[in-house]
mmCIF file of C-alpha atoms in Angstrom:
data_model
loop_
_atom_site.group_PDB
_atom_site.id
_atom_site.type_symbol
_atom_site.label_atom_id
_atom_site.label_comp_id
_atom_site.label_asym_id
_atom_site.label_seq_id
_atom_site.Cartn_x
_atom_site.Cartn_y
_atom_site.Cartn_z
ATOM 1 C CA UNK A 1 -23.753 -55.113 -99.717
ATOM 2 C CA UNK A 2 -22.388 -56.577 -102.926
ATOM 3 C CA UNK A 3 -24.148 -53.437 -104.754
ATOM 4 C CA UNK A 4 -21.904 -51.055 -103.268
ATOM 5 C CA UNK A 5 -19.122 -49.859 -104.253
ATOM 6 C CA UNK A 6 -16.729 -47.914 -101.362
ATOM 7 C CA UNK A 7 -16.413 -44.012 -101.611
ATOM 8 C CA UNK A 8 -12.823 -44.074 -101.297
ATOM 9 C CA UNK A 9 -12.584 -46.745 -104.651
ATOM 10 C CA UNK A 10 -14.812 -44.071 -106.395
ATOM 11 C CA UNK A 11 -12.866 -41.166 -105.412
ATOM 12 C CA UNK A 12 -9.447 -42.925 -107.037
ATOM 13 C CA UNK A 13 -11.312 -43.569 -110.174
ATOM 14 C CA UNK A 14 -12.887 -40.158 -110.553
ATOM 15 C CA UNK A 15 -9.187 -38.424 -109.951
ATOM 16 C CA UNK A 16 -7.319 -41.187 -112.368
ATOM 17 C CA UNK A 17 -10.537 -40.640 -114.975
ATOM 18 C CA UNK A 18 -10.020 -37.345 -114.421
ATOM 19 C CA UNK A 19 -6.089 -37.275 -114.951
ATOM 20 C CA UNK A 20 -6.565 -39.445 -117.832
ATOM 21 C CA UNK A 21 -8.937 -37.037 -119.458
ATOM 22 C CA UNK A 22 -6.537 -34.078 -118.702
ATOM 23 C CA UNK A 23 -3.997 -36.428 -120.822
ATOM 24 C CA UNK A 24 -6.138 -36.753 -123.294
ATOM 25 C CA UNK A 25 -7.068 -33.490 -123.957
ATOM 26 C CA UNK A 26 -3.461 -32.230 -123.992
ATOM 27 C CA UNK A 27 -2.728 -34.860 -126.779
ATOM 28 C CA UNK A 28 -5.342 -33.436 -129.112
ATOM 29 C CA UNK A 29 -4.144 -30.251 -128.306
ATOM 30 C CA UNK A 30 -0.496 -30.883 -128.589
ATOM 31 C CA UNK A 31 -1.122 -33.239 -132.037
ATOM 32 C CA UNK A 32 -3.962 -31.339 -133.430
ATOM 33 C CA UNK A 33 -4.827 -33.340 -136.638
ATOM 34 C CA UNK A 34 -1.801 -35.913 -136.234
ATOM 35 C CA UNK A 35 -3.649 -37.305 -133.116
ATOM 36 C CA UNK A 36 -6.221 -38.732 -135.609
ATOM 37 C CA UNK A 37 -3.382 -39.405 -138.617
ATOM 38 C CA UNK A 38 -0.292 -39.883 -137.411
ATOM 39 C CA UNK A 39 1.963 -42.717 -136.372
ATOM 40 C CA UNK A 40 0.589 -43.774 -133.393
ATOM 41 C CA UNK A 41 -2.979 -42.670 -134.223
ATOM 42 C CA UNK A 42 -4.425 -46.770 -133.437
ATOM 43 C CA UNK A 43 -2.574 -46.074 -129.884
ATOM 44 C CA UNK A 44 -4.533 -42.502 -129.499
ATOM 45 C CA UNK A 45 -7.764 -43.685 -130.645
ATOM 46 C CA UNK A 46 -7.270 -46.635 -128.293
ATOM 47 C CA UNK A 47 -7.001 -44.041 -125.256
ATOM 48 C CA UNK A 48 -9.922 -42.186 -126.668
ATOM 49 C CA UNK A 49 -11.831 -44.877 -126.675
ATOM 50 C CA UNK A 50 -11.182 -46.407 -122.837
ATOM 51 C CA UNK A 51 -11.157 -43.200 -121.550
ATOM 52 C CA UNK A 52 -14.950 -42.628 -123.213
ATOM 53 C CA UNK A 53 -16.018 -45.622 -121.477
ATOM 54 C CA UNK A 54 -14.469 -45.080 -118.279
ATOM 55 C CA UNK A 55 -16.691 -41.565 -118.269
ATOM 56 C CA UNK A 56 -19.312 -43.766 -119.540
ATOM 57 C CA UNK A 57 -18.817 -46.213 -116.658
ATOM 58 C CA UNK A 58 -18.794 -43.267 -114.214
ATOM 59 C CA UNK A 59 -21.602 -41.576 -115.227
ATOM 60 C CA UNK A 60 -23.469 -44.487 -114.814
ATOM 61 C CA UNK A 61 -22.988 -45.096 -111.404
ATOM 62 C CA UNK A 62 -23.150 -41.454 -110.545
ATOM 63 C CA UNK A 63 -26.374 -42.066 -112.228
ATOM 64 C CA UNK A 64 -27.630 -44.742 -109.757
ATOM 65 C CA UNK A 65 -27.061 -47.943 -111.152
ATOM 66 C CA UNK A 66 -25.991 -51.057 -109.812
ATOM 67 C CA UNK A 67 -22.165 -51.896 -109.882
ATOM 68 C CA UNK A 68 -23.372 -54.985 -111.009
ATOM 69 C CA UNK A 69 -24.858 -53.735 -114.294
ATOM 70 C CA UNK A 70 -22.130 -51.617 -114.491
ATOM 71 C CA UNK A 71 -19.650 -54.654 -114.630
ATOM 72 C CA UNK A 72 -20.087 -55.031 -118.178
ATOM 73 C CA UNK A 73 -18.046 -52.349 -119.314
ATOM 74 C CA UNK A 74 -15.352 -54.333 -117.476
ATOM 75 C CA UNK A 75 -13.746 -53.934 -120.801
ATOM 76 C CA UNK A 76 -12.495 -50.699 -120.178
ATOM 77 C CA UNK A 77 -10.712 -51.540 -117.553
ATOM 78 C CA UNK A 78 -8.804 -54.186 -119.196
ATOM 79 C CA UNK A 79 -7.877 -51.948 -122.166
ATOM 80 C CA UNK A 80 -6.890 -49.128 -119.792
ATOM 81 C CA UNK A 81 -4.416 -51.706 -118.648
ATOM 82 C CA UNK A 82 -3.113 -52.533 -122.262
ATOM 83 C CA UNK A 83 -1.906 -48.875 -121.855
ATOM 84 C CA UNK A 84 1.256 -50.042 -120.011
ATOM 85 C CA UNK A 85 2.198 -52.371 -123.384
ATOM 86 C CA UNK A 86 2.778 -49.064 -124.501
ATOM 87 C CA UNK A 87 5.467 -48.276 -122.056
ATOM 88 C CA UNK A 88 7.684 -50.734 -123.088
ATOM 89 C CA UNK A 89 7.842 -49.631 -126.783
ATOM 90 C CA UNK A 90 8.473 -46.185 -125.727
ATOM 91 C CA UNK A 91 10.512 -46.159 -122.453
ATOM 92 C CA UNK A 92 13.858 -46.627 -122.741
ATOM 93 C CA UNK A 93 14.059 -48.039 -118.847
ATOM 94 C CA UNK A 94 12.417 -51.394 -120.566
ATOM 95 C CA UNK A 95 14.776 -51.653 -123.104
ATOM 96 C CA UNK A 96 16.488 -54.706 -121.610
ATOM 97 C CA UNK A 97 12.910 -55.990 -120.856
ATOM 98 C CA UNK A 98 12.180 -55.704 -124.510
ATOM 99 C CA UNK A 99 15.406 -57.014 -126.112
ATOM 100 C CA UNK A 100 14.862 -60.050 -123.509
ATOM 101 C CA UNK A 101 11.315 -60.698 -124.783
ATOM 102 C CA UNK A 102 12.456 -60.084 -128.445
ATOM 103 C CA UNK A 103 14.997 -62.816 -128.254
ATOM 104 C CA UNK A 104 12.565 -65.190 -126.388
ATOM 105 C CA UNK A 105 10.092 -64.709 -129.070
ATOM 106 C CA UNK A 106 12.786 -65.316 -131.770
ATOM 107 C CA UNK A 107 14.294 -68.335 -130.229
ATOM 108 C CA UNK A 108 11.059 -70.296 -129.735
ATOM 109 C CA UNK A 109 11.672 -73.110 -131.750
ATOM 110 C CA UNK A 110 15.311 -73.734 -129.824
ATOM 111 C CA UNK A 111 13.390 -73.694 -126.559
ATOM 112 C CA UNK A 112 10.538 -75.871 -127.684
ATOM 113 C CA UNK A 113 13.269 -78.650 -128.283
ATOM 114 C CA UNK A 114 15.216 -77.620 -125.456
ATOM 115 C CA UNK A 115 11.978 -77.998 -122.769
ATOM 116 C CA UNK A 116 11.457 -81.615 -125.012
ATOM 117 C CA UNK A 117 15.582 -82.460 -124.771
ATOM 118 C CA UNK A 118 14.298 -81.734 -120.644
ATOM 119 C CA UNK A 119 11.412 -83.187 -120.147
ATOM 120 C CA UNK A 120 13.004 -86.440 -121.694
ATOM 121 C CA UNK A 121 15.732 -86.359 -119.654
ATOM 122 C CA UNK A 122 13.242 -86.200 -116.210
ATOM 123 C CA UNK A 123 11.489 -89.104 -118.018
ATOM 124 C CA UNK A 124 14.434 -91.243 -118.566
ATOM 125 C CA UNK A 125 15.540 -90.502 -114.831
ATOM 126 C CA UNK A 126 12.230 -91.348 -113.412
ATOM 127 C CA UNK A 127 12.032 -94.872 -115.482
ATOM 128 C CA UNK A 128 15.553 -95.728 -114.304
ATOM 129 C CA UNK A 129 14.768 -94.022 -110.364
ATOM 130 C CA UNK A 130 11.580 -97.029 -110.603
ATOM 131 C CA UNK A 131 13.362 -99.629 -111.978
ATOM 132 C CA UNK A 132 15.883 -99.278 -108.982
ATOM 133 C CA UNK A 133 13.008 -99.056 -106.513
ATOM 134 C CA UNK A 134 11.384 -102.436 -107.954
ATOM 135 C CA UNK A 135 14.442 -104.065 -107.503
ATOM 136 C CA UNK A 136 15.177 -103.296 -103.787
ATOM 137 C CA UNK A 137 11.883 -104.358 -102.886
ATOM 138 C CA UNK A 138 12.118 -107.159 -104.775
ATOM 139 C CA UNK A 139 15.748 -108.298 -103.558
ATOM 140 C CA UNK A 140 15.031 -106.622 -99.968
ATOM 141 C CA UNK A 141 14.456 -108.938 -96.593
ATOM 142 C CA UNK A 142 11.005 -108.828 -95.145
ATOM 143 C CA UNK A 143 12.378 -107.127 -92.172
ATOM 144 C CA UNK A 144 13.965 -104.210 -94.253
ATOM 145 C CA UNK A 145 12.203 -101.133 -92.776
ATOM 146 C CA UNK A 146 12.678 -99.077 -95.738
ATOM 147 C CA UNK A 147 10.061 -101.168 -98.034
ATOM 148 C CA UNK A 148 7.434 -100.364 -96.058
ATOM 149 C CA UNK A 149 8.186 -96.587 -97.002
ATOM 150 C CA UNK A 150 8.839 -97.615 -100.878
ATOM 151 C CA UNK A 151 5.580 -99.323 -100.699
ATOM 152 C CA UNK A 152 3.572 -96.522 -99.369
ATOM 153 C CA UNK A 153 4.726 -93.830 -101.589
ATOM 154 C CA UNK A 154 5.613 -96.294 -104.880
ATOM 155 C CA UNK A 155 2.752 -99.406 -104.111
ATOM 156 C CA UNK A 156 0.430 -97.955 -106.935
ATOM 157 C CA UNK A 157 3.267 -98.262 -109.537
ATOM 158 C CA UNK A 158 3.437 -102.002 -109.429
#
């Protein structure tokens, strides 16, 4: 039924929980006071946080509720996968990734009147591309078996 969730989904989430928990606890251990102080301490108390309500999440349904109830801490789901935004500040495999995005976010007025320069251009064609259609209809015989075709895919133009 829809209330069920399948043992082999639970057993994933249980070991990743569980990994994730391991993590965590080897942070605090390895930081000590600068998990709660340090640089990245909005980043650790982030993790803290989703992985809380991921053991929150799984406790409930160990407890017996329905999945459906249990929906609404959806949430920590989606923040568990804000973890990976992390990735590409500190792996240095992304680094292209993150120079690309960088410039792209830098260069956002250029491409706003670049995409405008474009769709002006497609605009422009597509006036002219009609125009020509209108007048081969118009100048065309009656017999001409290509305005029958114009006519079908162009009649509502005109």
């Amino acid at each position: 039924s829809e209330d069920s969730v399948p043992s082999w989904l639970l057993s994933c989430e249980t070991t990743f929980n569980a990994l994730f928990v391991l993590e965590l606890m080897l942070r605090v251990l390895a930081l000590q006071g600068e998990f709660f102080v340090g640089a990245d301490w909005r980043w650790n108390m982030t993790d803290a946080v989703v992985v809380m309500l991921s053991l929150v999440e799984l406790g409930l349904l160990a407890g017996g509720y329905s999945p459906i109830y249990v929906r609404s801490l959806y949430v920590a789901r989606v923040a568990r996968s804000l973890r990976l935004l992390r990735l590409v500040k500190v792996t240095p495999l992304v680094s292209k990734l993150r120079m690309l995005t960088i410039a792209l976010i830098h260069c956002q007025a250029m491409m706003v009147w670049a995409i405008v320069v474009l769709l002006l251009v497609i605009f422009l064609f597509a006036v002219i591309f009609l125009n020509a259609v209108s007048q081969y209809i118009s100048a065309a015989s009656p017999n001409d078996p290509n305005v029958e075709g114009l006519e079908v895919f162009f009649g509502s133009i005109w």
